[in-house]
XYZ file of C-alpha atoms in Angstrom:
392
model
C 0.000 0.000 0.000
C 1.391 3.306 -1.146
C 0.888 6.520 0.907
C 1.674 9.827 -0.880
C 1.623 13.015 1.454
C 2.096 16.740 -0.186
C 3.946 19.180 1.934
C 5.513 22.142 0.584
C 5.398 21.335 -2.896
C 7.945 18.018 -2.064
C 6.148 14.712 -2.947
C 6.746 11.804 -0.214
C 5.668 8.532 -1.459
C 5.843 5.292 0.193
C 7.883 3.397 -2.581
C 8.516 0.047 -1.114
C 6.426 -2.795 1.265
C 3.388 -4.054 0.900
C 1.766 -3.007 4.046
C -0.561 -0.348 6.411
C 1.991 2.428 7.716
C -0.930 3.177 10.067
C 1.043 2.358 12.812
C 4.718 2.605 13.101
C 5.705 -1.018 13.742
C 9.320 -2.266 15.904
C 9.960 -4.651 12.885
C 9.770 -1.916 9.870
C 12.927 -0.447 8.851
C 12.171 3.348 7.889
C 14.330 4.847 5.242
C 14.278 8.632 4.105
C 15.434 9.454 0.883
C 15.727 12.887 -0.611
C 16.803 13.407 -3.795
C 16.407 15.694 -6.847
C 13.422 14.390 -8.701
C 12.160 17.796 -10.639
C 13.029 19.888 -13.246
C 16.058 20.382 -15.361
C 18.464 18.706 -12.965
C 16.923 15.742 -12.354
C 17.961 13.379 -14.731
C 20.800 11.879 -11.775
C 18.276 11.960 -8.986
C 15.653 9.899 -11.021
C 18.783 7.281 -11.755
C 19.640 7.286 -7.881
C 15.915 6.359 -6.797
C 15.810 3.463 -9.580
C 19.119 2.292 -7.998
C 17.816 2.165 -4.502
C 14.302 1.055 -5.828
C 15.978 -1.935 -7.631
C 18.049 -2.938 -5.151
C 15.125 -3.176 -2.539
C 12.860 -5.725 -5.035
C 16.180 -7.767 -5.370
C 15.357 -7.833 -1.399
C 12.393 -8.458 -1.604
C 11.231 -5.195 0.212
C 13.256 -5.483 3.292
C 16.333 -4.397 4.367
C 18.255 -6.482 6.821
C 15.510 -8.804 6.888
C 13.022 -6.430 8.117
C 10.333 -4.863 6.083
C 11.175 -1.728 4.881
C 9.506 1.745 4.421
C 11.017 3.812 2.227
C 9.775 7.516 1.809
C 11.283 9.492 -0.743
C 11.331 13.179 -0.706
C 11.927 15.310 -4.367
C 14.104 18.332 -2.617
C 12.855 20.219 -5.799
C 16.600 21.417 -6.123
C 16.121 23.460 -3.779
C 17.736 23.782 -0.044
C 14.731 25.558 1.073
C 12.477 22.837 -0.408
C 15.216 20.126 1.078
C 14.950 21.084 4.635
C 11.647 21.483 4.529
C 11.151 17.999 3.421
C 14.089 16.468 6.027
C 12.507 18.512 8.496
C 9.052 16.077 7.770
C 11.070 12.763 7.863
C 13.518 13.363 10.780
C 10.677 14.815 13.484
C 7.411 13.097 11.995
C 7.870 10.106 10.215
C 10.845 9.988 12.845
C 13.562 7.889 9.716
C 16.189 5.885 11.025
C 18.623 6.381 7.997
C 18.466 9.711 5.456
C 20.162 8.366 2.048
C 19.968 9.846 -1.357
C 21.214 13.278 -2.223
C 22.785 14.528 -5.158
C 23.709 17.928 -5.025
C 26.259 18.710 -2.474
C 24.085 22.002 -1.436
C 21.330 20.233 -0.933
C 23.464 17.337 1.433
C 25.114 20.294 3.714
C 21.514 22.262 4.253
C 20.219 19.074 5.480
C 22.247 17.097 7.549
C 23.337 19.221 10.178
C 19.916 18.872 11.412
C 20.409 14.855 10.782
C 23.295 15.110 12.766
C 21.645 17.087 15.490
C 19.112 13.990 15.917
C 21.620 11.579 15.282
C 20.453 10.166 12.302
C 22.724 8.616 10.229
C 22.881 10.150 7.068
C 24.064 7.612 3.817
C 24.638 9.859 0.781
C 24.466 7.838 -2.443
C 26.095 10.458 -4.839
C 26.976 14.139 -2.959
C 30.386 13.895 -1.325
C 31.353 17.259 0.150
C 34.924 18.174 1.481
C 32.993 19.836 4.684
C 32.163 16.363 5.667
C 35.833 14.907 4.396
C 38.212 16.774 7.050
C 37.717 18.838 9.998
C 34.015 18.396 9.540
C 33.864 14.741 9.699
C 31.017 13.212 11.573
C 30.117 10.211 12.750
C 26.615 10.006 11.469
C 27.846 10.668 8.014
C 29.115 8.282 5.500
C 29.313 8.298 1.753
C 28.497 5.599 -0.693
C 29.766 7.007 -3.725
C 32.954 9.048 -2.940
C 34.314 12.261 -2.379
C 33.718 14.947 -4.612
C 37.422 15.451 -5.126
C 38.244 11.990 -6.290
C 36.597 11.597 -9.737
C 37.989 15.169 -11.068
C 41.546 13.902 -9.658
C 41.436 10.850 -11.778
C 40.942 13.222 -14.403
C 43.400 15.814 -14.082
C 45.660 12.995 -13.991
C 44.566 11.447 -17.029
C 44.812 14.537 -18.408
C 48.471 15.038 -17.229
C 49.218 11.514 -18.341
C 48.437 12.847 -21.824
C 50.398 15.953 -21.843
C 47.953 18.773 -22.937
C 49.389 22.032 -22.598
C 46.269 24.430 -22.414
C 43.296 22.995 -20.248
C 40.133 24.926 -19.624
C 37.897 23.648 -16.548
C 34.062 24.666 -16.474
C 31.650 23.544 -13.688
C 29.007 24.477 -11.871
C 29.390 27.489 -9.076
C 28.520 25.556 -5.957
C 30.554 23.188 -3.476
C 30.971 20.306 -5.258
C 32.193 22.285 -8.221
C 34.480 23.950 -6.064
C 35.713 20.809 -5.452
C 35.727 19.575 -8.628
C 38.384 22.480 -9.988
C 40.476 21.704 -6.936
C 40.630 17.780 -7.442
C 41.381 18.486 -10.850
C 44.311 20.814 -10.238
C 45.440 18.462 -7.469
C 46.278 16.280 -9.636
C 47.023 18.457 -13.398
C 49.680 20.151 -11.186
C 49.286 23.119 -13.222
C 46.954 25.749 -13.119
C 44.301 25.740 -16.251
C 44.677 27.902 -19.050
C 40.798 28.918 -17.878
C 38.921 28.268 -15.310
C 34.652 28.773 -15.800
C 31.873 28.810 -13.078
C 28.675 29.107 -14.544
C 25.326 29.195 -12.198
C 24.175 25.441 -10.871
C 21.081 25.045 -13.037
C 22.317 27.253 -16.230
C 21.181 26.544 -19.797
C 22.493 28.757 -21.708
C 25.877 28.667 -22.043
C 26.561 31.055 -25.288
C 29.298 33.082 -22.861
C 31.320 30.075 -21.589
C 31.911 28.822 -25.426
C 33.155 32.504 -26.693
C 35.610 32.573 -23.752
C 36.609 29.406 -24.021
C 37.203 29.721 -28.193
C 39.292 32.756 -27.054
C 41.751 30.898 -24.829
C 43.163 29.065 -27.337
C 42.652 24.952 -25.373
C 43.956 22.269 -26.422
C 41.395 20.403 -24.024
C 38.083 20.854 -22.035
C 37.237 19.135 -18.873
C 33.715 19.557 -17.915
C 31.385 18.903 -14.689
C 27.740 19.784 -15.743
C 25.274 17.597 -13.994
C 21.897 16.771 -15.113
C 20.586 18.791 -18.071
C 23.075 21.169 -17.786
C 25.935 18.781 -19.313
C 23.231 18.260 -22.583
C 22.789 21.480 -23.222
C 26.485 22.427 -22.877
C 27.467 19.582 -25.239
C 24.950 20.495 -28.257
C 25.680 24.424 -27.776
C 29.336 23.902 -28.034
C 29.034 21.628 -31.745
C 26.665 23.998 -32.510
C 29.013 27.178 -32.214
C 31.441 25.184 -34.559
C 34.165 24.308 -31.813
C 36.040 21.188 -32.497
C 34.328 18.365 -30.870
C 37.904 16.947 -30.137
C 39.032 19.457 -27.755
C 36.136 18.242 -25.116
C 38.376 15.488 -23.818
C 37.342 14.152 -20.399
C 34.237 14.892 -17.842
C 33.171 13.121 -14.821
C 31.526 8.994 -15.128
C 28.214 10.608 -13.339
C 27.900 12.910 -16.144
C 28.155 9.878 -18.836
C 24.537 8.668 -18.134
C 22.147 7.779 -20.205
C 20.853 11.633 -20.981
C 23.814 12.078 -22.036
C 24.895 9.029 -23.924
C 21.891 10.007 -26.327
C 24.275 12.565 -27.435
C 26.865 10.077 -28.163
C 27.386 11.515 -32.009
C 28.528 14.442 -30.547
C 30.802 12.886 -27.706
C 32.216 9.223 -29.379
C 36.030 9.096 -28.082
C 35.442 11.399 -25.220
C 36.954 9.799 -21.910
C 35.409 9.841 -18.598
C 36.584 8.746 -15.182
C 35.176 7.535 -11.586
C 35.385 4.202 -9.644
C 32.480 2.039 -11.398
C 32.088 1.243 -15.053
C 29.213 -0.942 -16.301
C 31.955 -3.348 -17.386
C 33.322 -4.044 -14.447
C 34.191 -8.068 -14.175
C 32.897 -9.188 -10.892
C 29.801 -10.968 -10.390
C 27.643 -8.587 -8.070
C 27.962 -5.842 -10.695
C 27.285 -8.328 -13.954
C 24.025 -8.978 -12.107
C 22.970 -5.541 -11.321
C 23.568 -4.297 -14.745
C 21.536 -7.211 -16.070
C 18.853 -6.358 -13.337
C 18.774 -2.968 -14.430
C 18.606 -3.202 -17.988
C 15.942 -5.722 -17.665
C 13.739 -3.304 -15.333
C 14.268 0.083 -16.693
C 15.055 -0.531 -20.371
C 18.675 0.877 -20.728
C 22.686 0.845 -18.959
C 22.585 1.904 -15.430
C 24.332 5.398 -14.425
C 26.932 5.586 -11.611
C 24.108 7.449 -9.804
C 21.995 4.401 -10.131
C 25.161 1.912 -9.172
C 25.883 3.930 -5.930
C 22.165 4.117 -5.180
C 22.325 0.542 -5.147
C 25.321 0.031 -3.246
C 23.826 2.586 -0.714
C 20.881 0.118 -0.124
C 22.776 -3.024 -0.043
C 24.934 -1.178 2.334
C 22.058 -0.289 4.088
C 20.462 -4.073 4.284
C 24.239 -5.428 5.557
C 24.056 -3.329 8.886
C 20.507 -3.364 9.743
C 21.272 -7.576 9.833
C 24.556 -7.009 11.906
C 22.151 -5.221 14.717
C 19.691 -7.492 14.607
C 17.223 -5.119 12.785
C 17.746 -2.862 16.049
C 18.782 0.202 14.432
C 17.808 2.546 17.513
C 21.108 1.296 18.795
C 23.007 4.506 16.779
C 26.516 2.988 18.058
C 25.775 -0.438 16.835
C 24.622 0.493 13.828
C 27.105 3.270 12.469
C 30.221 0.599 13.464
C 28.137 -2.034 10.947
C 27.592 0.598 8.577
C 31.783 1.567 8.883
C 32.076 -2.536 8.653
C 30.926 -2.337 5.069
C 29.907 -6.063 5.126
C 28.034 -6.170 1.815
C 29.248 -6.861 -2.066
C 29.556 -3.698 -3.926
C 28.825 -3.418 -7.304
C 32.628 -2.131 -7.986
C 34.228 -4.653 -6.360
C 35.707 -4.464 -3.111
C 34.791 -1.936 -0.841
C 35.782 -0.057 2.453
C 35.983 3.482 4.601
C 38.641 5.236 5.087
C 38.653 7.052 8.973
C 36.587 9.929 7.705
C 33.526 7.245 6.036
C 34.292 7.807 2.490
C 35.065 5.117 0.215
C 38.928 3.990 -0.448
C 38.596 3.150 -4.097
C 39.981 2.614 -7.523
C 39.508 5.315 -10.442
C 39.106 4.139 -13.568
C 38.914 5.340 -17.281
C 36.698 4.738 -19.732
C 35.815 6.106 -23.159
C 32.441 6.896 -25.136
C 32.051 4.309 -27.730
C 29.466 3.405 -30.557
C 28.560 -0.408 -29.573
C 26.962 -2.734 -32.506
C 23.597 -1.878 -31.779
C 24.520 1.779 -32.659
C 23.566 2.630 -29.126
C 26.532 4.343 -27.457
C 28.124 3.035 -24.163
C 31.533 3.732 -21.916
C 33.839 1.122 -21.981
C 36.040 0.763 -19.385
C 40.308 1.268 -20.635
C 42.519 1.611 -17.749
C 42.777 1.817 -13.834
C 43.908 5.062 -13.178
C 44.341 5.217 -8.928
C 44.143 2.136 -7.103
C 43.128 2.242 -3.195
C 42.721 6.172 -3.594
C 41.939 7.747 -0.113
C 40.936 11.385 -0.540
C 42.799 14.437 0.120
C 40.891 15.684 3.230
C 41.145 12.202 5.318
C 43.854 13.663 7.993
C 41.907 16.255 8.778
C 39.546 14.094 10.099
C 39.213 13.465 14.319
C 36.179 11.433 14.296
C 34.292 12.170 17.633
C-alpha cells in the first residue's frame, strides 16, 4: 500500500512494502530518501531512486531482513524545499537512515539537522569536502565518494596525456568547487581557464566565446543533469572542435547524455564504477537494471544501489535494532556487503577507499553508445581531506 503526502510542494511517497503504515511497527525499517526528482536537474536523482528502488525488489522489500519503508522526498533542487522535506522525515515520520542526495548544497543544508538527531545520514552520490576533514562526523558516510576523487582521476589522465592548455568549467557551488580543486590536485598546473557558470544554467553562449578565445587544447567539464546536454549540443553547434572536449566526470556519462553520443564518441570519462566491471555482483545488477528500466545503469543508479545493499548489511549485523546509533554506524563503517565495484571499504573519515578508472564513449553494434572501461587510473585512492579528520 502506497501513501503519498504533499507538503511544501515536495512529494513523499511510500515506494517500497506491501503493508498499512498506520502504525509505526518495531519490525519496519524506515528509510528517508531525498533526492532531486524535478526539473532540469533531475535526470541523476531519477537514476539514484531506480538504484535504490531496484536494489530493494532484489530484497524483496526489506532491508536487513526487516520490512522496509522507504519515503522518498523530491528536494525540488532546492535547499529551502530540502529542509523542509528532512525537516518532515527526521521529526514526523521519525527515519532511522536519510540516504539519497545529489547535489552537495542540498546534502550540507540538510544534515546538520540529521546530525543534530543523530540520524545517520548515507549519501548515495553528494560527497562534500565539509564532511571529508575537519568536519567529519560520525553520522555521516558516503556511498559514492568524495567529490574530489573523480575530477583527480581526471586531471591525472589529463596530465598523463600531456595537454598544454586545459580549460575547466563547472558548476558554481561546493561540489564544483571541489571539482576544480581535485582536478588541479592532480594536473599540477593551473588551467589555461577556469569557468563557473550558475548550478542550473542553460544557456551557455558566454562560456563557449571565452573558451574559443583561450586558445585549449582540451576541455574538462562537470555539468550535472541537463546542464551537461545542453552544454554539449551548444558547443558543436558554435562550430568548436568536438575533439578538444576530452574528459568529464563517469556521473555525467549517463544515459541523458549518452543520447548525445554523435557528438561525444572518443570522449573519456573517469570515476570508480564502469558498467563493465568483471565481478559478479555488478554483472548482475547491470543485467537487473537493464531488464527493469530498459537501458545501462548510471553511476548514480550503481551507488544508489550500493547505498541500499549497504544499508540491508548493517541493519542484519544489529539485529534489525537500528535505535542502537553505536551499533549500527560501526556495521555501517564494517561495510559487510558486495559492492557493485568490487571491493569496498571506509577510510577514517567514512568515504570510500577506491579505484579510479577510465573509460571512453564508444558506438557499440547496436549503434547505441556506451563507456567502456580502458585503464585503472588510482588504485586504493583515499581522498585528500582524510587527515583532517578526528572522528568524535
Amino acid at each position: 500500500m502506497n501513501r503519498i503526502t504533499t507538503m511544501a510542494g515536495a512529494a513523499l511517497l511510500a515506494l517500497t512494502t506491501g503493508v498499512s503504515f498506520s502504525a509505526q511497527a518495531a519490525d519496519v525499517v524506515k528509510i528517508g530518501f531525498l533526492t532531486t526528482l524535478s526539473g532540469p536537474a533531475s535526470a541523476p536523482g531519477v537514476d539514484e531512486r531506480d538504484g535504490f528502488t531496484l536494489a530493494l525488489k532484489t530484497l524483496g522489500g526489506k532491508l536487513g531482513g526487516v520490512r522496509a519503508e522507504v519515503i522518498t522526498v523530491d528536494d525540488q533542487f532546492s535547499p529551502d524545499a530540502a529542509k523542509q522535506g528532512a525537516d518532515r522525515l527526521l521529526k514526523r515520520e521519525k527515519v532511522d537512515i536519510l540516504t539519497g542526495f545529489v547535489y552537495s548544497n542540498i546534502l550540507l543544508a540538510v544534515a546538520p539537522a540529521a546530525f543534530a538527531s543523530k540520524t545517520v545520514v548515507i549519501s548515495a552520490n553528494a560527497g562534500p569536502a565539509q564532511f571529508a576533514g575537519a568536519g567529519c562526523s560520525p553520522y555521516f558516510f558516503s556511498a559514492s565518494y568524495q567529490n574530489d576523487a573523480t575530477h583527480e582521476a581526471a586531471g591525472k589522465l589529463m596530465a598523463d596525456k600531456g595537454y598544454k592548455r586545459v580549460a575547466v568549467i563547472a558548476p558554481n557551488y561546493p561540489a564544483g568547487k571541489d571539482a576544480s580543486a581535485g582536478f588541479k590536485r592532480f594536473l599540477k598546473k593551473e588551467p589555461a581557464i577556469e569557468l563557473f557558470p550558475k548550478l542550473g544554467q542553460l544557456d551557455f553562449a558566454t562560456e563557449i566565446a571565452q573558451l574559443r578565445a583561450a586558445n585549449i587544447d582540451a576541455v574538462y567539464f562537470f555539468l550535472p543533469g541537463g546542464m551537461g546536454v545542453n552544454f554539449v549540443k551548444q558547443y558543436a553547434a558554435a562550430g568548436m572542435d568536438p575533439k578538444i572536449v576530452r574528459v568529464m566526470p563517469a556521473y555525467d556519462a549517463d544515459q541523458q547524455m549518452l543520447s548525445n553520443g554523435d557528438l561525444l564518441a572518443g570522449v573519456a570519462n573517469t570515476g570508480q564504477w564502469s558498467a563493465d566491471l568483471p565481478n559478479e555482483q555488478n554483472r548482475a545488477f547491470v543485467a537487473a537494471f537493464v531488464k527493469e528500466y530498459g537501458h545501462q545503469p548510471s553511476m548514480y543508479s550503481s551507488q544508489a544501489y550500493d547505498a541500499a545493499m549497504l544499508i540491508d548489511s548493517a541493519v542484519k549485523a544489529v539485529g534489525g535494532k537500528v535505535e542502537n546509533r553505536d551499533a549500527l554506524i560501526a556495521a555501517i563503517k564494517a561495510a559487510n556487503f558486495k559492492s557493485v565495484r568490487g571491493g569496498f571499504k571506509f577510510a577514517a573519515n567514512h568515504y570510500p577507499i577506491q579505484n579510479q578508472y577510465a573509460r571512453v564513449i564508444t558506438k557499440a553494434a547496436d549503434g547505441k553508445y556506451v563507456n567502456n572501461m580502458t585503464q585503472t587510473l588510482m588504485t586504493d585512492h583515499v581522498d585528500a581531506y582524510v587527515g583532517e579528520c578526528k572522528m568524535q
